[in-house]
JSON list of C-alpha atoms (C1' of nucleotides) in Angstrom, two decimals:
[
{"chain": "A", "resi": 1, "resn": "UNK", "atom": "CA", "xyz": [0.00, 0.00, 0.00]},
{"chain": "A", "resi": 2, "resn": "UNK", "atom": "CA", "xyz": [1.25, 3.47, -0.81]},
{"chain": "A", "resi": 3, "resn": "UNK", "atom": "CA", "xyz": [-0.21, 6.95, -0.69]},
{"chain": "A", "resi": 4, "resn": "UNK", "atom": "CA", "xyz": [-0.79, 7.02, -4.45]},
{"chain": "A", "resi": 5, "resn": "UNK", "atom": "CA", "xyz": [-3.78, 4.71, -4.28]},
{"chain": "A", "resi": 6, "resn": "UNK", "atom": "CA", "xyz": [-6.31, 4.81, -7.11]},
{"chain": "A", "resi": 7, "resn": "UNK", "atom": "CA", "xyz": [-9.40, 5.13, -4.95]},
{"chain": "A", "resi": 8, "resn": "UNK", "atom": "CA", "xyz": [-11.74, 7.84, -6.02]},
{"chain": "A", "resi": 9, "resn": "UNK", "atom": "CA", "xyz": [-14.82, 7.87, -3.82]},
{"chain": "A", "resi": 10, "resn": "UNK", "atom": "CA", "xyz": [-17.51, 10.46, -3.31]},
{"chain": "A", "resi": 11, "resn": "UNK", "atom": "CA", "xyz": [-17.68, 11.18, 0.42]},
{"chain": "A", "resi": 12, "resn": "UNK", "atom": "CA", "xyz": [-20.65, 9.25, 1.86]},
{"chain": "A", "resi": 13, "resn": "UNK", "atom": "CA", "xyz": [-23.47, 10.99, 3.66]},
{"chain": "A", "resi": 14, "resn": "UNK", "atom": "CA", "xyz": [-22.27, 9.44, 6.94]},
{"chain": "A", "resi": 15, "resn": "UNK", "atom": "CA", "xyz": [-19.09, 11.53, 6.69]},
{"chain": "A", "resi": 16, "resn": "UNK", "atom": "CA", "xyz": [-21.10, 14.72, 7.07]},
{"chain": "A", "resi": 17, "resn": "UNK", "atom": "CA", "xyz": [-23.47, 13.63, 9.79]},
{"chain": "A", "resi": 18, "resn": "UNK", "atom": "CA", "xyz": [-20.87, 13.32, 12.53]},
{"chain": "A", "resi": 19, "resn": "UNK", "atom": "CA", "xyz": [-21.42, 15.34, 15.69]},
{"chain": "A", "resi": 20, "resn": "UNK", "atom": "CA", "xyz": [-17.92, 16.85, 16.01]},
{"chain": "A", "resi": 21, "resn": "UNK", "atom": "CA", "xyz": [-17.57, 19.69, 13.52]},
{"chain": "A", "resi": 22, "resn": "UNK", "atom": "CA", "xyz": [-13.89, 20.34, 14.30]},
{"chain": "A", "resi": 23, "resn": "UNK", "atom": "CA", "xyz": [-13.11, 16.70, 13.61]},
{"chain": "A", "resi": 24, "resn": "UNK", "atom": "CA", "xyz": [-14.89, 16.92, 10.25]},
{"chain": "A", "resi": 25, "resn": "UNK", "atom": "CA", "xyz": [-13.04, 20.17, 9.46]},
{"chain": "A", "resi": 26, "resn": "UNK", "atom": "CA", "xyz": [-9.73, 18.34, 9.97]},
{"chain": "A", "resi": 27, "resn": "UNK", "atom": "CA", "xyz": [-10.80, 15.34, 7.94]},
{"chain": "A", "resi": 28, "resn": "UNK", "atom": "CA", "xyz": [-11.80, 17.53, 4.99]},
{"chain": "A", "resi": 29, "resn": "UNK", "atom": "CA", "xyz": [-8.14, 18.54, 4.54]},
{"chain": "A", "resi": 30, "resn": "UNK", "atom": "CA", "xyz": [-6.74, 16.58, 1.59]},
{"chain": "A", "resi": 31, "resn": "UNK", "atom": "CA", "xyz": [-10.18, 15.84, 0.12]},
{"chain": "A", "resi": 32, "resn": "UNK", "atom": "CA", "xyz": [-11.06, 17.08, -3.37]},
{"chain": "A", "resi": 33, "resn": "UNK", "atom": "CA", "xyz": [-13.70, 19.75, -3.86]},
{"chain": "A", "resi": 34, "resn": "UNK", "atom": "CA", "xyz": [-15.10, 19.22, -7.36]},
{"chain": "A", "resi": 35, "resn": "UNK", "atom": "CA", "xyz": [-17.57, 21.09, -9.56]},
{"chain": "A", "resi": 36, "resn": "UNK", "atom": "CA", "xyz": [-19.06, 20.68, -13.00]},
{"chain": "A", "resi": 37, "resn": "UNK", "atom": "CA", "xyz": [-20.98, 23.80, -13.98]},
{"chain": "A", "resi": 38, "resn": "UNK", "atom": "CA", "xyz": [-23.12, 24.25, -17.10]},
{"chain": "A", "resi": 39, "resn": "UNK", "atom": "CA", "xyz": [-21.81, 21.09, -18.82]},
{"chain": "A", "resi": 40, "resn": "UNK", "atom": "CA", "xyz": [-18.26, 22.42, -18.72]},
{"chain": "A", "resi": 41, "resn": "UNK", "atom": "CA", "xyz": [-15.38, 20.05, -17.80]},
{"chain": "A", "resi": 42, "resn": "UNK", "atom": "CA", "xyz": [-14.78, 19.28, -14.14]},
{"chain": "A", "resi": 43, "resn": "UNK", "atom": "CA", "xyz": [-12.85, 21.79, -12.05]},
{"chain": "A", "resi": 44, "resn": "UNK", "atom": "CA", "xyz": [-11.40, 20.65, -8.74]},
{"chain": "A", "resi": 45, "resn": "UNK", "atom": "CA", "xyz": [-8.88, 21.36, -6.01]},
{"chain": "A", "resi": 46, "resn": "UNK", "atom": "CA", "xyz": [-7.43, 19.81, -2.87]},
{"chain": "A", "resi": 47, "resn": "UNK", "atom": "CA", "xyz": [-8.88, 21.32, 0.29]},
{"chain": "A", "resi": 48, "resn": "UNK", "atom": "CA", "xyz": [-5.95, 22.84, 2.23]},
{"chain": "A", "resi": 49, "resn": "UNK", "atom": "CA", "xyz": [-7.70, 25.20, 4.68]},
{"chain": "A", "resi": 50, "resn": "UNK", "atom": "CA", "xyz": [-10.97, 24.90, 6.64]},
{"chain": "A", "resi": 51, "resn": "UNK", "atom": "CA", "xyz": [-12.79, 26.52, 9.56]},
{"chain": "A", "resi": 52, "resn": "UNK", "atom": "CA", "xyz": [-15.40, 25.00, 11.89]},
{"chain": "A", "resi": 53, "resn": "UNK", "atom": "CA", "xyz": [-18.55, 26.80, 13.09]},
{"chain": "A", "resi": 54, "resn": "UNK", "atom": "CA", "xyz": [-21.14, 25.59, 15.63]},
{"chain": "A", "resi": 55, "resn": "UNK", "atom": "CA", "xyz": [-24.48, 26.89, 16.89]},
{"chain": "A", "resi": 56, "resn": "UNK", "atom": "CA", "xyz": [-23.76, 25.99, 20.47]},
{"chain": "A", "resi": 57, "resn": "UNK", "atom": "CA", "xyz": [-21.22, 28.11, 22.34]},
{"chain": "A", "resi": 58, "resn": "UNK", "atom": "CA", "xyz": [-19.83, 29.87, 19.27]},
{"chain": "A", "resi": 59, "resn": "UNK", "atom": "CA", "xyz": [-20.71, 33.52, 18.75]},
{"chain": "A", "resi": 60, "resn": "UNK", "atom": "CA", "xyz": [-18.81, 33.52, 15.45]},
{"chain": "A", "resi": 61, "resn": "UNK", "atom": "CA", "xyz": [-21.36, 31.17, 13.85]},
{"chain": "A", "resi": 62, "resn": "UNK", "atom": "CA", "xyz": [-24.17, 32.57, 11.70]},
{"chain": "A", "resi": 63, "resn": "UNK", "atom": "CA", "xyz": [-26.51, 30.17, 13.53]},
{"chain": "A", "resi": 64, "resn": "UNK", "atom": "CA", "xyz": [-25.16, 31.11, 16.96]},
{"chain": "A", "resi": 65, "resn": "UNK", "atom": "CA", "xyz": [-27.66, 30.32, 19.73]},
{"chain": "A", "resi": 66, "resn": "UNK", "atom": "CA", "xyz": [-29.79, 28.49, 17.14]},
{"chain": "A", "resi": 67, "resn": "UNK", "atom": "CA", "xyz": [-31.07, 31.72, 15.66]},
{"chain": "A", "resi": 68, "resn": "UNK", "atom": "CA", "xyz": [-32.64, 30.69, 12.34]},
{"chain": "A", "resi": 69, "resn": "UNK", "atom": "CA", "xyz": [-32.86, 33.19, 9.46]},
{"chain": "A", "resi": 70, "resn": "UNK", "atom": "CA", "xyz": [-33.49, 33.05, 5.73]},
{"chain": "A", "resi": 71, "resn": "UNK", "atom": "CA", "xyz": [-29.74, 33.12, 5.11]},
{"chain": "A", "resi": 72, "resn": "UNK", "atom": "CA", "xyz": [-28.62, 30.38, 7.51]},
{"chain": "A", "resi": 73, "resn": "UNK", "atom": "CA", "xyz": [-31.59, 28.04, 7.02]},
{"chain": "A", "resi": 74, "resn": "UNK", "atom": "CA", "xyz": [-29.45, 25.40, 5.26]},
{"chain": "A", "resi": 75, "resn": "UNK", "atom": "CA", "xyz": [-27.30, 25.00, 8.37]},
{"chain": "A", "resi": 76, "resn": "UNK", "atom": "CA", "xyz": [-30.33, 23.69, 10.27]},
{"chain": "A", "resi": 77, "resn": "UNK", "atom": "CA", "xyz": [-30.90, 20.87, 7.77]},
{"chain": "A", "resi": 78, "resn": "UNK", "atom": "CA", "xyz": [-29.36, 17.38, 7.63]},
{"chain": "A", "resi": 79, "resn": "UNK", "atom": "CA", "xyz": [-25.58, 17.37, 7.08]},
{"chain": "A", "resi": 80, "resn": "UNK", "atom": "CA", "xyz": [-24.21, 16.77, 3.59]},
{"chain": "A", "resi": 81, "resn": "UNK", "atom": "CA", "xyz": [-25.45, 19.87, 1.74]},
{"chain": "A", "resi": 82, "resn": "UNK", "atom": "CA", "xyz": [-23.94, 23.23, 0.77]},
{"chain": "A", "resi": 83, "resn": "UNK", "atom": "CA", "xyz": [-24.42, 26.46, 2.71]},
{"chain": "A", "resi": 84, "resn": "UNK", "atom": "CA", "xyz": [-23.40, 29.31, 0.39]},
{"chain": "A", "resi": 85, "resn": "UNK", "atom": "CA", "xyz": [-23.82, 32.91, 1.46]},
{"chain": "A", "resi": 86, "resn": "UNK", "atom": "CA", "xyz": [-22.86, 36.34, 0.25]},
{"chain": "A", "resi": 87, "resn": "UNK", "atom": "CA", "xyz": [-20.09, 38.01, 2.25]},
{"chain": "A", "resi": 88, "resn": "UNK", "atom": "CA", "xyz": [-19.59, 41.78, 2.25]},
{"chain": "A", "resi": 89, "resn": "UNK", "atom": "CA", "xyz": [-22.25, 41.96, -0.44]},
{"chain": "A", "resi": 90, "resn": "UNK", "atom": "CA", "xyz": [-19.88, 40.54, -3.05]},
{"chain": "A", "resi": 91, "resn": "UNK", "atom": "CA", "xyz": [-18.24, 37.20, -2.31]},
{"chain": "A", "resi": 92, "resn": "UNK", "atom": "CA", "xyz": [-19.87, 33.79, -2.33]},
{"chain": "A", "resi": 93, "resn": "UNK", "atom": "CA", "xyz": [-18.54, 31.73, 0.59]},
{"chain": "A", "resi": 94, "resn": "UNK", "atom": "CA", "xyz": [-18.93, 27.95, 0.51]},
{"chain": "A", "resi": 95, "resn": "UNK", "atom": "CA", "xyz": [-19.62, 25.83, 3.59]},
{"chain": "A", "resi": 96, "resn": "UNK", "atom": "CA", "xyz": [-20.26, 22.14, 4.12]},
{"chain": "A", "resi": 97, "resn": "UNK", "atom": "CA", "xyz": [-23.22, 21.58, 6.45]},
{"chain": "A", "resi": 98, "resn": "UNK", "atom": "CA", "xyz": [-22.55, 18.89, 9.07]},
{"chain": "A", "resi": 99, "resn": "UNK", "atom": "CA", "xyz": [-24.37, 17.09, 11.90]},
{"chain": "A", "resi": 100, "resn": "UNK", "atom": "CA", "xyz": [-28.07, 16.27, 12.01]},
{"chain": "A", "resi": 101, "resn": "UNK", "atom": "CA", "xyz": [-31.15, 18.34, 11.33]},
{"chain": "A", "resi": 102, "resn": "UNK", "atom": "CA", "xyz": [-31.70, 20.91, 14.07]},
{"chain": "A", "resi": 103, "resn": "UNK", "atom": "CA", "xyz": [-28.02, 20.93, 15.09]},
{"chain": "A", "resi": 104, "resn": "UNK", "atom": "CA", "xyz": [-26.52, 23.70, 12.92]},
{"chain": "A", "resi": 105, "resn": "UNK", "atom": "CA", "xyz": [-22.82, 23.16, 12.29]},
{"chain": "A", "resi": 106, "resn": "UNK", "atom": "CA", "xyz": [-20.74, 23.84, 9.19]},
{"chain": "A", "resi": 107, "resn": "UNK", "atom": "CA", "xyz": [-17.21, 23.88, 7.80]},
{"chain": "A", "resi": 108, "resn": "UNK", "atom": "CA", "xyz": [-16.09, 26.88, 5.75]},
{"chain": "A", "resi": 109, "resn": "UNK", "atom": "CA", "xyz": [-13.73, 25.95, 2.92]},
{"chain": "A", "resi": 110, "resn": "UNK", "atom": "CA", "xyz": [-11.10, 28.71, 2.86]},
{"chain": "A", "resi": 111, "resn": "UNK", "atom": "CA", "xyz": [-8.59, 27.51, 0.25]},
{"chain": "A", "resi": 112, "resn": "UNK", "atom": "CA", "xyz": [-7.91, 24.78, -2.30]},
{"chain": "A", "resi": 113, "resn": "UNK", "atom": "CA", "xyz": [-4.89, 23.75, -4.35]},
{"chain": "A", "resi": 114, "resn": "UNK", "atom": "CA", "xyz": [-5.93, 23.67, -8.03]},
{"chain": "A", "resi": 115, "resn": "UNK", "atom": "CA", "xyz": [-6.04, 20.18, -9.54]},
{"chain": "A", "resi": 116, "resn": "UNK", "atom": "CA", "xyz": [-8.30, 19.79, -12.61]},
{"chain": "A", "resi": 117, "resn": "UNK", "atom": "CA", "xyz": [-9.71, 22.35, -15.04]},
{"chain": "A", "resi": 118, "resn": "UNK", "atom": "CA", "xyz": [-7.06, 24.94, -14.31]},
{"chain": "A", "resi": 119, "resn": "UNK", "atom": "CA", "xyz": [-7.61, 26.75, -17.62]},
{"chain": "A", "resi": 120, "resn": "UNK", "atom": "CA", "xyz": [-11.31, 27.16, -16.79]},
{"chain": "A", "resi": 121, "resn": "UNK", "atom": "CA", "xyz": [-10.47, 28.47, -13.33]},
{"chain": "A", "resi": 122, "resn": "UNK", "atom": "CA", "xyz": [-8.04, 31.00, -14.80]},
{"chain": "A", "resi": 123, "resn": "UNK", "atom": "CA", "xyz": [-10.72, 32.15, -17.20]},
{"chain": "A", "resi": 124, "resn": "UNK", "atom": "CA", "xyz": [-13.34, 32.54, -14.45]},
{"chain": "A", "resi": 125, "resn": "UNK", "atom": "CA", "xyz": [-10.88, 34.59, -12.38]},
{"chain": "A", "resi": 126, "resn": "UNK", "atom": "CA", "xyz": [-9.47, 36.49, -15.37]},
{"chain": "A", "resi": 127, "resn": "UNK", "atom": "CA", "xyz": [-5.97, 35.33, -14.49]},
{"chain": "A", "resi": 128, "resn": "UNK", "atom": "CA", "xyz": [-3.18, 34.67, -17.00]},
{"chain": "A", "resi": 129, "resn": "UNK", "atom": "CA", "xyz": [-0.89, 32.97, -14.51]},
{"chain": "A", "resi": 130, "resn": "UNK", "atom": "CA", "xyz": [-1.44, 30.25, -11.95]},
{"chain": "A", "resi": 131, "resn": "UNK", "atom": "CA", "xyz": [-0.57, 31.62, -8.53]},
{"chain": "A", "resi": 132, "resn": "UNK", "atom": "CA", "xyz": [-2.00, 31.26, -5.00]},
{"chain": "A", "resi": 133, "resn": "UNK", "atom": "CA", "xyz": [-4.40, 34.18, -5.45]},
{"chain": "A", "resi": 134, "resn": "UNK", "atom": "CA", "xyz": [-6.28, 32.00, -7.95]},
{"chain": "A", "resi": 135, "resn": "UNK", "atom": "CA", "xyz": [-7.83, 29.83, -5.20]},
{"chain": "A", "resi": 136, "resn": "UNK", "atom": "CA", "xyz": [-6.32, 30.82, -1.80]},
{"chain": "A", "resi": 137, "resn": "UNK", "atom": "CA", "xyz": [-9.19, 32.50, 0.03]},
{"chain": "A", "resi": 138, "resn": "UNK", "atom": "CA", "xyz": [-12.87, 31.64, 0.61]},
{"chain": "A", "resi": 139, "resn": "UNK", "atom": "CA", "xyz": [-14.17, 34.15, -1.94]},
{"chain": "A", "resi": 140, "resn": "UNK", "atom": "CA", "xyz": [-11.51, 33.22, -4.48]},
{"chain": "A", "resi": 141, "resn": "UNK", "atom": "CA", "xyz": [-12.02, 29.46, -4.61]},
{"chain": "A", "resi": 142, "resn": "UNK", "atom": "CA", "xyz": [-15.74, 29.81, -5.13]},
{"chain": "A", "resi": 143, "resn": "UNK", "atom": "CA", "xyz": [-15.18, 32.08, -8.12]},
{"chain": "A", "resi": 144, "resn": "UNK", "atom": "CA", "xyz": [-12.53, 29.72, -9.54]},
{"chain": "A", "resi": 145, "resn": "UNK", "atom": "CA", "xyz": [-14.80, 26.68, -9.12]},
{"chain": "A", "resi": 146, "resn": "UNK", "atom": "CA", "xyz": [-17.97, 28.46, -10.28]},
{"chain": "A", "resi": 147, "resn": "UNK", "atom": "CA", "xyz": [-19.80, 28.12, -6.96]},
{"chain": "A", "resi": 148, "resn": "UNK", "atom": "CA", "xyz": [-22.46, 30.71, -6.13]},
{"chain": "A", "resi": 149, "resn": "UNK", "atom": "CA", "xyz": [-25.76, 30.98, -4.26]},
{"chain": "A", "resi": 150, "resn": "UNK", "atom": "CA", "xyz": [-27.56, 28.94, -6.90]},
{"chain": "A", "resi": 151, "resn": "UNK", "atom": "CA", "xyz": [-25.87, 25.99, -5.13]},
{"chain": "A", "resi": 152, "resn": "UNK", "atom": "CA", "xyz": [-27.45, 26.87, -1.78]},
{"chain": "A", "resi": 153, "resn": "UNK", "atom": "CA", "xyz": [-28.76, 23.71, -0.13]},
{"chain": "A", "resi": 154, "resn": "UNK", "atom": "CA", "xyz": [-27.63, 21.31, -2.87]},
{"chain": "A", "resi": 155, "resn": "UNK", "atom": "CA", "xyz": [-26.44, 17.88, -1.77]},
{"chain": "A", "resi": 156, "resn": "UNK", "atom": "CA", "xyz": [-22.72, 17.19, -2.03]},
{"chain": "A", "resi": 157, "resn": "UNK", "atom": "CA", "xyz": [-22.80, 13.69, -3.46]},
{"chain": "A", "resi": 158, "resn": "UNK", "atom": "CA", "xyz": [-23.37, 14.51, -7.12]},
{"chain": "A", "resi": 159, "resn": "UNK", "atom": "CA", "xyz": [-23.08, 17.30, -9.68]},
{"chain": "A", "resi": 160, "resn": "UNK", "atom": "CA", "xyz": [-22.79, 20.21, -9.74]},
{"chain": "A", "resi": 161, "resn": "UNK", "atom": "CA", "xyz": [-20.78, 20.32, -6.49]},
{"chain": "A", "resi": 162, "resn": "UNK", "atom": "CA", "xyz": [-19.33, 17.31, -4.64]},
{"chain": "A", "resi": 163, "resn": "UNK", "atom": "CA", "xyz": [-16.36, 16.18, -2.56]},
{"chain": "A", "resi": 164, "resn": "UNK", "atom": "CA", "xyz": [-14.15, 13.15, -3.24]},
{"chain": "A", "resi": 165, "resn": "UNK", "atom": "CA", "xyz": [-11.67, 11.10, -1.27]},
{"chain": "A", "resi": 166, "resn": "UNK", "atom": "CA", "xyz": [-8.81, 10.17, -3.61]},
{"chain": "A", "resi": 167, "resn": "UNK", "atom": "CA", "xyz": [-6.72, 8.39, -1.01]},
{"chain": "A", "resi": 168, "resn": "UNK", "atom": "CA", "xyz": [-4.57, 11.31, 0.07]},
{"chain": "A", "resi": 169, "resn": "UNK", "atom": "CA", "xyz": [-3.95, 10.99, 3.80]},
{"chain": "A", "resi": 170, "resn": "UNK", "atom": "CA", "xyz": [-3.03, 14.00, 5.92]},
{"chain": "A", "resi": 171, "resn": "UNK", "atom": "CA", "xyz": [-1.45, 12.92, 9.20]},
{"chain": "A", "resi": 172, "resn": "UNK", "atom": "CA", "xyz": [-2.27, 14.77, 12.40]},
{"chain": "A", "resi": 173, "resn": "UNK", "atom": "CA", "xyz": [1.28, 16.12, 12.59]},
{"chain": "A", "resi": 174, "resn": "UNK", "atom": "CA", "xyz": [0.78, 17.85, 9.24]},
{"chain": "A", "resi": 175, "resn": "UNK", "atom": "CA", "xyz": [-2.27, 19.82, 10.40]},
{"chain": "A", "resi": 176, "resn": "UNK", "atom": "CA", "xyz": [-1.90, 23.27, 11.99]},
{"chain": "A", "resi": 177, "resn": "UNK", "atom": "CA", "xyz": [-4.72, 24.88, 13.97]},
{"chain": "A", "resi": 178, "resn": "UNK", "atom": "CA", "xyz": [-5.12, 28.61, 14.63]},
{"chain": "A", "resi": 179, "resn": "UNK", "atom": "CA", "xyz": [-7.86, 31.17, 15.39]},
{"chain": "A", "resi": 180, "resn": "UNK", "atom": "CA", "xyz": [-10.43, 31.75, 12.67]},
{"chain": "A", "resi": 181, "resn": "UNK", "atom": "CA", "xyz": [-10.07, 34.71, 10.30]},
{"chain": "A", "resi": 182, "resn": "UNK", "atom": "CA", "xyz": [-12.30, 37.79, 10.44]},
{"chain": "A", "resi": 183, "resn": "UNK", "atom": "CA", "xyz": [-14.38, 36.89, 13.50]},
{"chain": "A", "resi": 184, "resn": "UNK", "atom": "CA", "xyz": [-13.11, 39.42, 16.04]},
{"chain": "A", "resi": 185, "resn": "UNK", "atom": "CA", "xyz": [-16.72, 40.44, 16.72]},
{"chain": "A", "resi": 186, "resn": "UNK", "atom": "CA", "xyz": [-17.19, 37.05, 18.45]},
{"chain": "A", "resi": 187, "resn": "UNK", "atom": "CA", "xyz": [-15.35, 38.04, 21.66]},
{"chain": "A", "resi": 188, "resn": "UNK", "atom": "CA", "xyz": [-13.85, 35.06, 23.49]},
{"chain": "A", "resi": 189, "resn": "UNK", "atom": "CA", "xyz": [-15.07, 32.65, 20.82]},
{"chain": "A", "resi": 190, "resn": "UNK", "atom": "CA", "xyz": [-12.77, 34.39, 18.32]},
{"chain": "A", "resi": 191, "resn": "UNK", "atom": "CA", "xyz": [-9.87, 32.74, 20.14]},
{"chain": "A", "resi": 192, "resn": "UNK", "atom": "CA", "xyz": [-11.04, 29.19, 19.48]},
{"chain": "A", "resi": 193, "resn": "UNK", "atom": "CA", "xyz": [-8.37, 27.42, 17.34]},
{"chain": "A", "resi": 194, "resn": "UNK", "atom": "CA", "xyz": [-10.91, 26.21, 14.81]},
{"chain": "A", "resi": 195, "resn": "UNK", "atom": "CA", "xyz": [-9.02, 27.09, 11.62]},
{"chain": "A", "resi": 196, "resn": "UNK", "atom": "CA", "xyz": [-7.17, 24.12, 10.16]},
{"chain": "A", "resi": 197, "resn": "UNK", "atom": "CA", "xyz": [-4.49, 24.14, 7.46]},
{"chain": "A", "resi": 198, "resn": "UNK", "atom": "CA", "xyz": [-2.11, 21.68, 5.84]},
{"chain": "A", "resi": 199, "resn": "UNK", "atom": "CA", "xyz": [1.27, 22.69, 7.28]},
{"chain": "A", "resi": 200, "resn": "UNK", "atom": "CA", "xyz": [3.47, 24.62, 4.90]},
{"chain": "A", "resi": 201, "resn": "UNK", "atom": "CA", "xyz": [1.08, 24.35, 1.96]},
{"chain": "A", "resi": 202, "resn": "UNK", "atom": "CA", "xyz": [1.62, 27.12, -0.57]},
{"chain": "A", "resi": 203, "resn": "UNK", "atom": "CA", "xyz": [-2.11, 27.40, -1.36]},
{"chain": "A", "resi": 204, "resn": "UNK", "atom": "CA", "xyz": [-3.27, 28.41, 2.14]},
{"chain": "A", "resi": 205, "resn": "UNK", "atom": "CA", "xyz": [-4.75, 31.95, 2.33]},
{"chain": "A", "resi": 206, "resn": "UNK", "atom": "CA", "xyz": [-3.03, 35.07, 3.66]},
{"chain": "B", "resi": 1, "resn": "DA", "atom": "C1'", "xyz": [5.78, 45.78, 1.58]},
{"chain": "B", "resi": 2, "resn": "DT", "atom": "C1'", "xyz": [2.08, 47.89, 4.05]},
{"chain": "B", "resi": 3, "resn": "DG", "atom": "C1'", "xyz": [-2.15, 50.79, 4.43]},
{"chain": "B", "resi": 4, "resn": "DT", "atom": "C1'", "xyz": [-6.67, 52.57, 3.24]},
{"chain": "B", "resi": 5, "resn": "DC", "atom": "C1'", "xyz": [-10.86, 52.15, 0.98]},
{"chain": "B", "resi": 6, "resn": "DG", "atom": "C1'", "xyz": [-14.99, 50.80, -1.74]},
{"chain": "B", "resi": 7, "resn": "DA", "atom": "C1'", "xyz": [-18.11, 47.17, -3.35]},
{"chain": "B", "resi": 8, "resn": "DT", "atom": "C1'", "xyz": [-23.01, 46.08, -1.69]},
{"chain": "B", "resi": 9, "resn": "DT", "atom": "C1'", "xyz": [-26.57, 41.71, 0.51]},
{"chain": "B", "resi": 10, "resn": "DT", "atom": "C1'", "xyz": [-28.13, 40.45, 4.81]},
{"chain": "B", "resi": 11, "resn": "DG", "atom": "C1'", "xyz": [-29.38, 40.71, 9.55]},
{"chain": "B", "resi": 12, "resn": "DC", "atom": "C1'", "xyz": [-29.87, 43.26, 13.58]},
{"chain": "B", "resi": 13, "resn": "DT", "atom": "C1'", "xyz": [-30.87, 47.87, 16.33]},
{"chain": "C", "resi": 1, "resn": "DG", "atom": "C1'", "xyz": [-28.01, 52.93, 9.74]},
{"chain": "C", "resi": 2, "resn": "DC", "atom": "C1'", "xyz": [-24.11, 49.87, 10.42]},
{"chain": "C", "resi": 3, "resn": "DA", "atom": "C1'", "xyz": [-21.07, 45.93, 10.34]},
{"chain": "C", "resi": 4, "resn": "DA", "atom": "C1'", "xyz": [-20.05, 41.71, 8.20]},
{"chain": "C", "resi": 5, "resn": "DA", "atom": "C1'", "xyz": [-16.67, 34.18, 8.07]},
{"chain": "C", "resi": 6, "resn": "DT", "atom": "C1'", "xyz": [-13.37, 39.34, 1.75]},
{"chain": "C", "resi": 7, "resn": "DC", "atom": "C1'", "xyz": [-10.92, 40.96, -2.08]},
{"chain": "C", "resi": 8, "resn": "DG", "atom": "C1'", "xyz": [-8.59, 43.93, -5.23]},
{"chain": "C", "resi": 9, "resn": "DA", "atom": "C1'", "xyz": [-7.37, 48.62, -6.58]},
{"chain": "C", "resi": 10, "resn": "DC", "atom": "C1'", "xyz": [-4.64, 52.16, -5.55]},
{"chain": "C", "resi": 11, "resn": "DA", "atom": "C1'", "xyz": [-1.59, 54.98, -2.68]},
{"chain": "C", "resi": 12, "resn": "DT", "atom": "C1'", "xyz": [2.59, 55.68, -0.38]},
{"chain": "C", "resi": 13, "resn": "DA", "atom": "C1'", "xyz": [7.66, 53.80, 0.94]}
]
DNA sequence: ATGTCGATTTGCT
DNA sequence: GCAAATCGACATA
């Protein structure tokens, strides 16, 4: 057995329905976020940066204290679907909803390393060169992969947006944790080390 | 290399 | 009205 195994599996629904959102955020590192939009070829990237959010005891979460709104409704549904929202009126941010219905938790995907469909991603971003700014950042990867609010609430086990395990294993010693970005308004909860990155990866944001 | 600022939907006061 | 799970343009150094 080596790390270059040929497995190529869509993450099963059970993966998303776990009750520990930080554990799922760690396990998403090294998985492949894939899209196929408007019959175009597949675009994909390796997830290299994630953040966990939880309704209970986390003021940084949109569903903090179980407050349900039109925007965060998807977070209250069964795990395994997309929660996409508009940030600062401009950027589409993509989250994976986890846990069971009524227990709003989600993982924000903050950066991917481009894998397939790089020419399409460059075109979507109006880039001539491939560099980290192409996909390093939560608003950047969604533009590169073609994800927007039309994907709100869609399940993640088939087109147009899904996540695959291709046998890449990230060991615990290769995962860094740090405070989440841009949540200073959350007081003490802003200090939670719920941002996870693949150590030393060039495609991590900031 | 670092700093400021505008874009502009959504939710809360 | 104001701030937000951000980014890129532009200024200054």
